[in-house]
XYZ file of N, CA and C in Angstrom:
648
model
N 49.207 32.145 4.105
C 47.939 31.450 3.881
C 47.250 31.227 5.227
N 45.954 31.519 5.300
C 45.238 31.360 6.567
C 45.128 29.903 6.952
N 45.044 29.662 8.242
C 44.920 28.306 8.713
C 43.609 27.692 8.225
N 43.695 26.511 7.685
C 42.515 25.833 7.165
C 41.705 25.266 8.304
N 40.438 25.675 8.371
C 39.573 25.220 9.442
C 38.919 23.869 9.105
N 39.200 23.341 7.926
C 38.574 22.084 7.495
C 39.661 21.134 6.998
N 40.435 20.553 7.916
C 41.548 19.692 7.497
C 41.107 18.475 6.702
N 39.906 17.964 6.983
C 39.440 16.791 6.228
C 39.192 17.151 4.775
N 38.667 18.360 4.547
C 38.439 18.819 3.172
C 39.768 19.014 2.463
N 40.751 19.567 3.165
C 42.065 19.765 2.593
C 42.689 18.417 2.221
N 42.569 17.444 3.082
C 43.100 16.115 2.840
C 42.483 15.509 1.593
N 41.164 15.663 1.467
C 40.458 15.129 0.308
C 40.942 15.801 -0.974
N 41.176 17.113 -0.907
C 41.686 17.833 -2.083
C 43.051 17.328 -2.491
N 43.905 17.104 -1.489
C 45.260 16.614 -1.788
C 45.190 15.261 -2.475
N 44.355 14.357 -1.966
C 44.258 13.024 -2.533
C 43.655 13.062 -3.934
N 42.632 13.884 -4.118
C 41.964 13.982 -5.427
C 42.909 14.522 -6.492
N 43.589 15.613 -6.175
C 44.505 16.220 -7.148
C 45.695 15.297 -7.399
N 46.209 14.674 -6.361
C 47.356 13.786 -6.523
C 46.990 12.589 -7.397
N 45.824 12.016 -7.181
C 45.381 10.868 -7.989
C 45.285 11.278 -9.454
N 44.754 12.464 -9.695
C 44.627 12.963 -11.068
C 45.992 13.130 -11.716
N 46.945 13.701 -10.985
C 48.292 13.894 -11.529
C 49.010 12.558 -11.742
N 48.863 11.650 -10.788
C 49.487 10.327 -10.917
C 48.973 9.604 -12.166
N 47.680 9.791 -12.453
C 47.084 9.130 -13.604
C 47.518 9.785 -14.911
N 47.532 11.119 -14.939
C 47.856 11.846 -16.162
C 49.353 11.878 -16.481
N 50.185 12.072 -15.430
C 51.616 12.243 -15.661
C 52.421 10.991 -15.320
N 51.813 10.091 -14.578
C 52.434 8.915 -13.950
C 52.990 9.308 -12.596
N 53.050 8.342 -11.721
C 53.524 8.587 -10.372
C 54.984 9.053 -10.372
N 55.793 8.371 -11.206
C 57.212 8.663 -11.239
C 57.520 10.099 -11.691
N 56.704 10.613 -12.611
C 56.967 11.932 -13.188
C 56.255 13.056 -12.450
N 55.487 12.703 -11.416
C 54.822 13.736 -10.626
C 55.660 14.049 -9.390
N 55.942 15.298 -9.180
C 56.721 15.716 -7.987
C 55.802 16.318 -6.941
N 56.330 16.436 -5.739
C 55.581 17.129 -4.691
C 55.239 18.557 -5.126
N 56.192 19.192 -5.817
C 55.978 20.567 -6.268
C 54.820 20.625 -7.269
N 54.723 19.610 -8.137
C 53.590 19.551 -9.067
C 52.269 19.543 -8.323
N 52.211 18.778 -7.254
C 50.995 18.664 -6.446
C 50.685 19.977 -5.764
N 51.725 20.605 -5.224
C 51.548 21.909 -4.546
C 51.036 22.950 -5.533
N 51.637 22.992 -6.737
C 51.236 23.964 -7.745
C 49.780 23.749 -8.185
N 49.391 22.491 -8.364
C 48.027 22.166 -8.807
C 46.995 22.503 -7.754
N 47.380 22.366 -6.505
C 46.481 22.646 -5.387
C 46.388 24.141 -5.088
N 47.477 24.864 -5.341
C 47.522 26.265 -4.956
C 47.656 26.447 -3.460
N 48.244 25.444 -2.816
C 48.436 25.491 -1.356
C 49.932 25.735 -1.033
N 50.177 26.026 0.197
C 51.566 26.161 0.632
C 52.196 24.787 0.836
N 53.504 24.754 0.797
C 54.215 23.497 1.039
C 53.897 22.979 2.424
N 53.757 23.885 3.373
C 53.462 23.480 4.740
C 52.120 22.787 4.872
N 51.147 23.220 4.062
C 49.816 22.594 4.126
C 49.878 21.144 3.666
N 50.731 20.863 2.680
C 50.885 19.487 2.206
C 51.613 18.650 3.244
N 52.742 19.189 3.738
C 53.554 18.421 4.675
C 52.911 18.274 6.055
N 51.873 19.053 6.300
C 51.091 18.860 7.543
C 50.415 17.505 7.546
N 50.062 17.041 6.339
C 49.346 15.768 6.211
C 50.253 14.609 5.773
N 51.243 14.929 4.934
C 52.087 13.869 4.374
C 53.574 14.271 4.408
N 54.411 13.315 4.711
C 55.848 13.586 4.795
C 56.530 13.384 3.437
N 55.888 12.660 2.523
C 56.535 12.330 1.260
C 55.508 12.005 0.182
N 55.979 11.951 -1.052
C 55.115 11.546 -2.143
C 54.663 10.091 -1.975
N 55.541 9.280 -1.398
C 55.212 7.881 -1.170
C 54.015 7.741 -0.221
N 53.971 8.582 0.804
C 52.848 8.562 1.752
C 51.557 8.992 1.043
N 51.663 9.945 0.138
C 50.479 10.370 -0.595
C 49.950 9.212 -1.452
N 50.849 8.524 -2.144
C 50.441 7.381 -2.959
C 49.751 6.313 -2.117
N 50.336 6.039 -0.957
C 49.750 5.041 -0.050
C 48.335 5.434 0.356
N 48.138 6.715 0.653
C 46.821 7.191 1.057
C 45.836 7.121 -0.118
N 46.303 7.457 -1.309
C 45.464 7.369 -2.523
C 45.057 5.927 -2.755
N 45.987 5.017 -2.594
C 45.698 3.586 -2.780
C 44.700 3.085 -1.731
N 44.904 3.495 -0.481
C 43.961 3.111 0.574
C 42.558 3.586 0.261
N 42.453 4.811 -0.246
C 41.157 5.368 -0.602
C 40.501 4.539 -1.714
N 41.319 4.145 -2.694
C 40.802 3.334 -3.792
C 40.366 1.967 -3.314
N 41.147 1.346 -2.436
C 40.792 0.024 -1.927
C 39.518 0.116 -1.083
N 39.360 1.213 -0.350
C 38.158 1.391 0.471
C 36.916 1.517 -0.385
N 37.057 2.271 -1.482
C 35.937 2.416 -2.394
C 35.551 1.041 -2.999
N 36.557 0.293 -3.404
C 36.307 -1.021 -3.994
C 35.588 -1.941 -3.017
N 35.993 -1.889 -1.736
C 35.373 -2.704 -0.700
C 33.898 -2.296 -0.486
N 33.652 -0.989 -0.462
C 32.286 -0.494 -0.282
C 31.422 -0.906 -1.477
N 31.987 -0.811 -2.686
C 31.230 -1.190 -3.872
C 30.903 -2.683 -3.859
N 31.854 -3.516 -3.441
C 31.634 -4.942 -3.366
C 30.509 -5.260 -2.383
N 30.519 -4.611 -1.236
C 29.458 -4.839 -0.251
C 28.101 -4.394 -0.789
N 28.091 -3.279 -1.525
C 26.848 -2.788 -2.104
C 26.313 -3.778 -3.118
N 27.195 -4.320 -3.941
C 26.758 -5.282 -4.957
C 26.211 -6.558 -4.334
N 26.838 -6.986 -3.267
C 26.390 -8.208 -2.598
C 24.967 -8.051 -2.079
N 24.679 -6.876 -1.539
C 23.339 -6.613 -0.989
C 22.308 -6.443 -2.082
N 22.688 -5.816 -3.178
C 21.700 -5.377 -4.176
C 21.633 -6.230 -5.451
N 22.578 -7.156 -5.636
C 22.542 -7.985 -6.842
C 21.562 -9.142 -6.660
N 20.640 -9.256 -7.604
C 19.659 -10.353 -7.564
C 19.935 -11.305 -8.717
N 19.891 -12.602 -8.419
C 20.136 -13.621 -9.442
C 19.437 -14.907 -9.026
N 19.194 -15.817 -9.978
C 18.489 -17.057 -9.681
C 19.208 -17.958 -8.678
N 20.566 -17.848 -8.637
C 21.335 -18.640 -7.692
C 22.643 -17.933 -7.348
N 23.363 -18.485 -6.382
C 24.579 -17.842 -5.885
C 25.678 -17.774 -6.948
N 25.796 -18.801 -7.752
C 26.828 -18.807 -8.812
C 26.608 -17.648 -9.778
N 25.388 -17.485 -10.252
C 25.095 -16.398 -11.180
C 25.226 -15.027 -10.492
N 24.901 -14.978 -9.218
C 25.086 -13.729 -8.463
C 26.558 -13.366 -8.404
N 27.408 -14.338 -8.104
C 28.831 -14.072 -8.016
C 29.393 -13.667 -9.360
N 28.939 -14.286 -10.441
C 29.390 -13.922 -11.772
C 28.997 -12.463 -12.085
N 27.770 -12.092 -11.760
C 27.325 -10.712 -11.989
C 28.155 -9.722 -11.184
N 28.454 -10.079 -9.940
C 29.230 -9.194 -9.085
C 30.630 -8.986 -9.657
N 31.286 -10.055 -10.078
C 32.629 -9.963 -10.642
C 32.639 -9.115 -11.887
N 31.641 -9.282 -12.745
C 31.577 -8.507 -13.977
C 31.282 -7.035 -13.691
N 30.435 -6.765 -12.683
C 30.148 -5.373 -12.331
C 31.349 -4.679 -11.694
N 32.089 -5.415 -10.874
C 33.304 -4.842 -10.282
C 34.289 -4.441 -11.361
N 34.442 -5.320 -12.363
C 35.385 -5.051 -13.433
C 34.929 -3.892 -14.322
N 33.614 -3.691 -14.414
C 33.068 -2.679 -15.308
C 32.931 -1.302 -14.698
N 33.063 -1.210 -13.358
C 32.884 0.070 -12.671
C 34.093 0.976 -12.920
N 33.927 2.096 -13.639
C 35.066 2.936 -13.983
C 35.747 3.567 -12.758
N 34.957 3.957 -11.749
C 35.547 4.601 -10.571
C 36.442 3.633 -9.795
N 36.107 2.360 -9.823
C 36.912 1.363 -9.115
C 38.262 1.152 -9.776
N 38.413 1.637 -11.020
C 39.627 1.366 -11.775
C 40.342 2.622 -12.238
N 39.989 3.775 -11.657
C 40.594 5.023 -12.098
C 42.102 5.041 -11.865
N 42.576 4.306 -10.882
C 44.020 4.311 -10.592
C 44.752 3.071 -11.058
N 44.076 2.239 -11.828
C 44.687 0.966 -12.223
C 45.981 1.159 -13.009
N 46.018 2.184 -13.853
C 47.242 2.421 -14.639
C 48.379 2.826 -13.716
N 48.052 3.616 -12.675
C 49.076 3.998 -11.688
C 49.524 2.787 -10.887
N 48.561 2.013 -10.414
C 48.869 0.858 -9.599
C 49.600 -0.221 -10.382
N 49.348 -0.303 -11.673
C 50.019 -1.330 -12.464
C 51.543 -1.139 -12.471
N 51.970 0.102 -12.343
C 53.405 0.366 -12.303
C 53.996 0.096 -10.907
N 53.116 0.006 -9.891
C 53.576 -0.289 -8.546
C 53.607 -1.793 -8.264
N 53.157 -2.578 -9.232
C 53.072 -4.023 -9.017
C 54.448 -4.642 -8.814
N 55.496 -3.951 -9.243
C 56.843 -4.479 -9.068
C 57.437 -4.095 -7.702
N 56.685 -3.350 -6.945
C 57.064 -2.979 -5.592
C 56.669 -4.114 -4.646
N 57.660 -4.779 -4.003
C 57.339 -5.940 -3.164
C 56.321 -5.644 -2.064
N 56.370 -4.461 -1.468
C 55.433 -4.100 -0.411
C 54.017 -3.975 -0.975
N 53.923 -3.419 -2.182
C 52.617 -3.288 -2.822
C 52.036 -4.666 -3.137
N 52.867 -5.564 -3.650
C 52.400 -6.913 -3.975
C 51.923 -7.624 -2.707
N 52.675 -7.503 -1.623
C 52.310 -8.146 -0.370
C 50.995 -7.579 0.148
N 50.834 -6.255 0.077
C 49.593 -5.625 0.523
C 48.401 -6.126 -0.311
N 48.617 -6.229 -1.611
C 47.557 -6.723 -2.485
C 47.167 -8.141 -2.170
N 48.161 -8.972 -1.887
C 47.878 -10.372 -1.533
C 47.099 -10.450 -0.227
N 47.510 -9.680 0.763
C 46.845 -9.712 2.063
C 45.400 -9.190 1.965
N 45.214 -8.124 1.198
C 43.870 -7.586 1.034
C 42.961 -8.599 0.359
N 43.498 -9.259 -0.666
C 42.733 -10.229 -1.405
C 42.298 -11.422 -0.534
N 43.240 -11.899 0.274
C 42.965 -13.097 1.110
C 42.152 -12.721 2.345
N 42.505 -11.625 3.006
C 41.895 -11.295 4.284
C 40.582 -10.517 4.181
N 40.404 -9.772 3.095
C 39.215 -8.915 2.989
C 38.227 -9.405 1.925
N 38.707 -9.646 0.725
C 37.811 -9.994 -0.378
C 37.427 -11.467 -0.377
N 38.398 -12.362 -0.144
C 38.126 -13.808 -0.211
C 37.008 -14.246 0.747
N 36.975 -13.794 1.991
C 35.870 -14.209 2.891
C 34.495 -13.828 2.358
N 34.411 -12.682 1.687
C 33.137 -12.255 1.122
C 32.704 -13.185 -0.007
N 33.670 -13.503 -0.880
C 33.371 -14.417 -1.988
C 33.047 -15.804 -1.441
N 33.738 -16.208 -0.399
C 33.488 -17.544 0.195
C 32.068 -17.657 0.722
N 31.557 -16.559 1.288
C 30.193 -16.600 1.805
C 29.178 -16.843 0.689
N 29.421 -16.237 -0.459
C 28.520 -16.463 -1.618
C 28.658 -17.903 -2.103
N 29.883 -18.420 -2.055
C 30.085 -19.814 -2.451
C 29.353 -20.773 -1.506
N 29.319 -20.424 -0.235
C 28.572 -21.249 0.732
C 27.078 -21.236 0.405
N 26.602 -20.071 0.009
C 25.214 -19.975 -0.449
C 24.990 -20.858 -1.670
N 26.019 -20.886 -2.524
C 25.945 -21.732 -3.711
C 25.933 -23.219 -3.363
N 26.639 -23.579 -2.310
C 26.575 -24.962 -1.838
C 25.135 -25.306 -1.431
N 24.469 -24.369 -0.790
C 23.111 -24.596 -0.300
C 22.101 -24.693 -1.427
N 22.287 -23.874 -2.499
C 21.317 -23.953 -3.600
C 21.767 -24.879 -4.734
N 22.957 -25.468 -4.582
C 23.426 -26.453 -5.558
C 24.141 -25.894 -6.775
N 24.322 -24.573 -6.847
C 24.968 -23.975 -8.013
C 26.476 -23.984 -7.931
N 27.033 -24.173 -6.716
C 28.469 -24.272 -6.491
C 28.714 -25.499 -5.626
N 29.660 -26.343 -6.031
C 29.824 -27.619 -5.353
C 31.148 -27.817 -4.658
N 31.999 -26.758 -4.616
C 33.296 -26.929 -3.982
C 33.138 -27.286 -2.504
N 34.008 -28.158 -2.022
C 34.006 -28.548 -0.598
C 34.825 -27.580 0.243
N 35.543 -26.693 -0.408
C 36.449 -25.799 0.309
C 36.207 -24.348 -0.132
N 35.104 -23.766 0.248
C 34.758 -22.409 -0.239
C 35.784 -21.335 0.145
N 36.290 -21.387 1.371
C 37.254 -20.373 1.803
C 38.579 -20.515 1.062
N 39.062 -21.747 0.988
C 40.333 -21.987 0.294
C 40.210 -21.672 -1.187
N 39.077 -22.029 -1.760
C 38.833 -21.803 -3.176
C 38.802 -20.285 -3.473
N 38.145 -19.537 -2.597
C 38.037 -18.091 -2.767
C 39.425 -17.428 -2.626
N 40.221 -17.915 -1.674
C 41.538 -17.344 -1.469
C 42.463 -17.599 -2.667
N 42.433 -18.821 -3.179
C 43.247 -19.145 -4.346
C 42.822 -18.316 -5.542
N 41.509 -18.162 -5.711
C 40.994 -17.351 -6.825
C 41.527 -15.924 -6.725
N 41.460 -15.294 -5.554
C 41.913 -13.916 -5.388
C 43.401 -13.777 -5.617
N 44.187 -14.734 -5.105
C 45.635 -14.684 -5.290
C 46.008 -14.780 -6.768
N 45.353 -15.685 -7.480
C 45.706 -15.901 -8.884
C 45.201 -14.762 -9.775
N 43.967 -14.326 -9.559
C 43.429 -13.266 -10.442
C 44.122 -11.929 -10.210
N 44.528 -11.643 -8.962
C 45.149 -10.356 -8.665
C 46.659 -10.338 -8.925
N 47.328 -11.443 -8.673
C 48.786 -11.457 -8.748
C 49.295 -12.301 -9.931
N 48.966 -13.573 -9.952
C 49.518 -14.466 -10.971
C 49.086 -14.080 -12.377
N 47.847 -13.645 -12.525
C 47.347 -13.285 -13.863
C 47.947 -11.978 -14.351
N 48.402 -11.107 -13.447
C 48.848 -9.763 -13.821
C 50.037 -9.838 -14.791
N 49.850 -9.376 -16.032
C 50.927 -9.483 -17.024
C 52.096 -8.546 -16.758
N 51.839 -7.431 -16.074
C 52.908 -6.482 -15.790
C 53.957 -7.109 -14.866
N 53.496 -7.822 -13.873
C 54.397 -8.412 -12.901
C 55.297 -9.472 -13.517
N 54.736 -10.233 -14.458
C 55.488 -11.354 -15.024
C 55.909 -11.118 -16.485
N 55.728 -9.909 -16.953
C 56.156 -9.515 -18.304
C 55.565 -10.466 -19.359
N 54.247 -10.569 -19.375
C 53.568 -11.430 -20.350
C 52.845 -10.590 -21.410
N 52.612 -11.230 -22.560
C 51.796 -10.586 -23.585
C 50.343 -10.996 -23.436
N 49.491 -10.507 -24.316
C 48.052 -10.772 -24.206
C 47.744 -12.256 -24.359
N 48.362 -12.920 -25.334
C 48.097 -14.349 -25.583
C 48.479 -15.182 -24.356
N 49.603 -14.878 -23.752
C 50.055 -15.628 -22.571
C 49.106 -15.391 -21.396
N 48.609 -14.155 -21.284
C 47.676 -13.840 -20.190
C 46.343 -14.557 -20.404
N 45.841 -14.569 -21.634
C 44.588 -15.271 -21.924
C 44.728 -16.767 -21.638
N 45.896 -17.329 -21.965
C 46.138 -18.748 -21.700
C 46.015 -19.039 -20.199
N 46.562 -18.168 -19.376
C 46.493 -18.373 -17.935
C 45.098 -18.109 -17.380
N 44.395 -17.169 -17.986
C 43.000 -16.936 -17.588
C 42.141 -18.172 -17.917
N 42.425 -18.774 -19.073
C 41.688 -19.975 -19.466
C 41.987 -21.138 -18.499
N 43.250 -21.229 -18.097
C 43.619 -22.256 -17.111
C 42.859 -22.021 -15.800
N 42.843 -20.765 -15.354
C 42.147 -20.425 -14.111
C 40.647 -20.722 -14.224
N 40.088 -20.419 -15.371
C 38.679 -20.720 -15.625
C 38.394 -22.220 -15.462
N 39.241 -23.028 -16.076
C 39.046 -24.490 -16.026
C 39.349 -25.018 -14.615
N 40.330 -24.443 -13.941
C 40.651 -24.876 -12.607
C 39.498 -24.613 -11.648
N 38.939 -23.410 -11.718
C 37.809 -23.082 -10.847
C 36.612 -23.971 -11.145
N 36.406 -24.283 -12.422
C 35.305 -25.184 -12.798
C 35.517 -26.565 -12.207
N 36.758 -27.050 -12.267
C 37.053 -28.376 -11.730
C 36.938 -28.439 -10.212
N 37.107 -27.273 -9.571
C 36.957 -27.215 -8.115
C 35.499 -27.072 -7.669
N 34.630 -26.959 -8.646
C 33.219 -26.833 -8.315
C 32.725 -25.410 -8.173
N 33.526 -24.465 -8.697
C 33.150 -23.041 -8.638
C 33.301 -22.440 -10.030
N 32.343 -22.713 -10.883
C 32.394 -22.272 -12.267
C 31.935 -20.820 -12.349
N 32.838 -19.895 -12.020
C 32.455 -18.482 -11.888
C 33.152 -17.575 -12.891
N 34.028 -18.126 -13.729
C 34.706 -17.314 -14.742
C 34.095 -17.609 -16.106
N 33.241 -16.729 -16.572
C 32.621 -16.906 -17.868
C 33.602 -16.478 -18.959
N 33.297 -16.859 -20.196
C 34.132 -16.426 -21.321
C 34.111 -14.893 -21.460
N 32.948 -14.308 -21.149
C 32.837 -12.850 -21.214
C 33.715 -12.169 -20.169
N 33.732 -12.690 -18.945
C 34.583 -12.143 -17.902
C 36.046 -12.317 -18.278
N 36.389 -13.467 -18.816
C 37.769 -13.719 -19.242
C 38.243 -12.672 -20.218
N 37.412 -12.406 -21.226
C 37.788 -11.410 -22.237
C 37.846 -10.003 -21.633
N 36.963 -9.694 -20.701
C 36.969 -8.379 -20.061
C 38.249 -8.156 -19.263
N 38.694 -9.202 -18.558
C 39.937 -9.087 -17.784
C 41.119 -8.865 -18.733
N 41.146 -9.651 -19.817
C 42.240 -9.500 -20.792
C 42.241 -8.118 -21.402
N 41.080 -7.591 -21.735
C 40.976 -6.267 -22.344
C 41.353 -5.176 -21.344
N 40.985 -5.367 -20.091
C 41.317 -4.388 -19.065
C 42.815 -4.210 -18.938
N 43.555 -5.301 -18.951
C 45.017 -5.219 -18.871
C 45.578 -4.501 -20.099
N 44.920 -4.661 -21.228
C 45.363 -3.959 -22.430
C 45.149 -2.467 -22.304
N 44.005 -2.086 -21.764
C 43.670 -0.647 -21.615
C 44.647 0.076 -20.694
N 45.094 -0.595 -19.633
C 46.006 0.070 -18.698
C 47.479 -0.145 -19.056
N 47.717 -0.723 -20.230
C 49.097 -0.873 -20.714
C 49.879 -1.946 -19.975
N 49.215 -3.024 -19.640
C 49.867 -4.074 -18.836
C 50.716 -5.053 -19.621
N 50.487 -5.172 -20.910
C 51.194 -6.189 -21.688
C 52.566 -5.718 -22.143
N 53.470 -6.699 -22.195
C 54.836 -6.393 -22.635
C 54.938 -6.512 -24.164
């Protein structure tokens, strides 16, 4: 096989095909050979970029997280609402509804039992997403739609609970148990002065976990 003069394009092909296989066959049932066969590349071309299937998954996840971050920033700039609270509600609902942002959720749901994956998810939620949400909450303090005295802490707790604690796969919960915890989170956020979880969003989150097979 001739030397590829466009390594970035090759890398993108590897990630795209791998993500598709991980989604269709599951990560566990996809082998490096499956990826090589689907790409029509030599084994050396794959190993030039990645040493293992685990490294490919990590790169696919990073790509997905990057897209989600870009989408969140886009929504923050372009979402218009009467106040910050309604803006944040619209953003959360749009994030949940974007199909591209969730193409790998079924794959990632099986990785939730991986301690390193859980830790990475927690850190991303607290260090990257929470500060963005906190800034909108501060805007809400200014316009009176959000009254929490601790916007950063409130945003961090929200991200930790919605991403980790609510996840039924991690704690082997059924739909009713998950909805109960979502309802608790809804009331807790309301009591903290950040009423950002609508009944519609609650049901969307519960349904999303059903779609990706998260319930026990």
